Amino acid sequence: IHPSFAITRERGQWFTTNPYAPWIMAALHPAYILRQHGAGFDSARASLVRDIGAARLKVVELRKAARAAGAEE
């Protein structure tokens, strides 16, 4: 994402300056979450669920925008 990227500080944030994709968000890997215990597991799982939900909403938003742009032509 960028040279000083840190997953623990920047997961869940949208990045739009990557030359390979217009929208990028890092999320914790599911294997990492499964290795956590107790409150750490609950917290990591909740952050993954939020990140996946945000990614889904971004896909819906971009599809709607693409349809609207196509309808204007």
PDB file of C-alpha atoms in Angstrom:
ATOM      1  CA  ILE A   1       0.000   0.000   0.000  1.00  0.00           C
ATOM      2  CA  HIS A   2       2.899   2.299   0.889  1.00  0.00           C
ATOM      3  CA  PRO A   3       6.437   1.737   2.195  1.00  0.00           C
ATOM      4  CA  SER A   4       5.657   2.456   5.865  1.00  0.00           C
ATOM      5  CA  PHE A   5       2.286   0.655   5.966  1.00  0.00           C
ATOM      6  CA  ALA A   6       1.406  -0.958   9.302  1.00  0.00           C
ATOM      7  CA  ILE A   7      -1.561  -3.333   9.329  1.00  0.00           C
ATOM      8  CA  THR A   8      -2.354  -2.783  13.009  1.00  0.00           C
ATOM      9  CA  ARG A   9      -2.597   0.992  12.588  1.00  0.00           C
ATOM     10  CA  GLU A  10      -4.054   1.269   9.098  1.00  0.00           C
ATOM     11  CA  ARG A  11      -6.347  -1.708   8.595  1.00  0.00           C
ATOM     12  CA  GLY A  12      -9.859  -0.675   7.686  1.00  0.00           C
ATOM     13  CA  GLN A  13      -8.785   2.555   5.959  1.00  0.00           C
ATOM     14  CA  TRP A  14      -9.336   3.170   2.263  1.00  0.00           C
ATOM     15  CA  PHE A  15      -6.313   3.918   0.100  1.00  0.00           C
ATOM     16  CA  THR A  16      -6.857   5.383  -3.368  1.00  0.00           C
ATOM     17  CA  THR A  17      -3.328   6.106  -4.576  1.00  0.00           C
ATOM     18  CA  ASN A  18      -2.315   2.603  -5.652  1.00  0.00           C
ATOM     19  CA  PRO A  19      -1.585   2.161  -9.372  1.00  0.00           C
ATOM     20  CA  TYR A  20      -3.028  -1.387  -9.368  1.00  0.00           C
ATOM     21  CA  ALA A  21      -6.500  -0.782  -7.945  1.00  0.00           C
ATOM     22  CA  PRO A  22      -8.615   2.336  -7.420  1.00  0.00           C
ATOM     23  CA  TRP A  23      -9.709   1.328  -3.897  1.00  0.00           C
ATOM     24  CA  ILE A  24      -7.662  -0.748  -1.436  1.00  0.00           C
ATOM     25  CA  MET A  25      -8.326  -1.670   2.181  1.00  0.00           C
ATOM     26  CA  ALA A  26      -6.198  -4.012   4.250  1.00  0.00           C
ATOM     27  CA  ALA A  27      -7.856  -6.405   6.671  1.00  0.00           C
ATOM     28  CA  LEU A  28      -6.485  -8.852   9.183  1.00  0.00           C
ATOM     29  CA  HIS A  29      -5.934 -12.333   7.763  1.00  0.00           C
ATOM     30  CA  PRO A  30      -8.503 -14.874   9.042  1.00  0.00           C
ATOM     31  CA  ALA A  31      -5.702 -17.247  10.140  1.00  0.00           C
ATOM     32  CA  TYR A  32      -4.341 -14.518  12.424  1.00  0.00           C
ATOM     33  CA  ILE A  33      -7.778 -14.058  13.966  1.00  0.00           C
ATOM     34  CA  LEU A  34      -8.198 -17.787  14.566  1.00  0.00           C
ATOM     35  CA  ARG A  35      -4.933 -17.849  16.547  1.00  0.00           C
ATOM     36  CA  GLN A  36      -6.178 -15.193  18.982  1.00  0.00           C
ATOM     37  CA  HIS A  37      -7.823 -16.049  22.304  1.00  0.00           C
ATOM     38  CA  GLY A  38     -10.424 -14.412  24.526  1.00  0.00           C
ATOM     39  CA  ALA A  39     -10.931 -10.677  24.113  1.00  0.00           C
ATOM     40  CA  GLY A  40      -8.200 -10.523  21.458  1.00  0.00           C
ATOM     41  CA  PHE A  41     -10.172 -12.966  19.304  1.00  0.00           C
ATOM     42  CA  ASP A  42     -13.408 -11.035  19.798  1.00  0.00           C
ATOM     43  CA  SER A  43     -11.771  -7.730  18.933  1.00  0.00           C
ATOM     44  CA  ALA A  44      -9.916  -9.057  15.879  1.00  0.00           C
ATOM     45  CA  ARG A  45     -13.007 -10.871  14.593  1.00  0.00           C
ATOM     46  CA  ALA A  46     -15.143  -7.745  15.012  1.00  0.00           C
ATOM     47  CA  SER A  47     -12.616  -5.676  13.056  1.00  0.00           C
ATOM     48  CA  LEU A  48     -12.573  -8.250  10.230  1.00  0.00           C
ATOM     49  CA  VAL A  49     -16.382  -8.293  10.091  1.00  0.00           C
ATOM     50  CA  ARG A  50     -16.419  -4.456   9.928  1.00  0.00           C
ATOM     51  CA  ASP A  51     -13.754  -4.406   7.205  1.00  0.00           C
ATOM     52  CA  ILE A  52     -15.572  -6.997   5.081  1.00  0.00           C
ATOM     53  CA  GLY A  53     -18.821  -5.086   5.551  1.00  0.00           C
ATOM     54  CA  ALA A  54     -17.147  -1.842   4.483  1.00  0.00           C
ATOM     55  CA  ALA A  55     -15.694  -3.551   1.413  1.00  0.00           C
ATOM     56  CA  ARG A  56     -19.135  -4.884   0.493  1.00  0.00           C
ATOM     57  CA  LEU A  57     -20.676  -1.432   0.846  1.00  0.00           C
ATOM     58  CA  LYS A  58     -17.907   0.047  -1.342  1.00  0.00           C
ATOM     59  CA  VAL A  59     -18.655  -2.511  -4.078  1.00  0.00           C
ATOM     60  CA  VAL A  60     -22.364  -1.669  -3.925  1.00  0.00           C
ATOM     61  CA  GLU A  61     -21.580   2.067  -4.013  1.00  0.00           C
ATOM     62  CA  LEU A  62     -19.254   1.740  -7.008  1.00  0.00           C
ATOM     63  CA  ARG A  63     -21.702  -0.456  -8.923  1.00  0.00           C
ATOM     64  CA  LYS A  64     -24.487   2.080  -8.387  1.00  0.00           C
ATOM     65  CA  ALA A  65     -22.192   4.888  -9.544  1.00  0.00           C
ATOM     66  CA  ALA A  66     -21.216   2.895 -12.646  1.00  0.00           C
ATOM     67  CA  ARG A  67     -24.872   2.221 -13.488  1.00  0.00           C
ATOM     68  CA  ALA A  68     -25.745   5.887 -13.004  1.00  0.00           C
ATOM     69  CA  ALA A  69     -22.848   6.944 -15.231  1.00  0.00           C
ATOM     70  CA  GLY A  70     -23.981   4.450 -17.893  1.00  0.00           C
ATOM     71  CA  ALA A  71     -27.544   5.763 -17.757  1.00  0.00           C
ATOM     72  CA  GLU A  72     -26.324   9.323 -18.359  1.00  0.00           C
ATOM     73  CA  GLU A  73     -24.690   8.408 -21.665  1.00  0.00           C
TER      74      GLU A  73
END
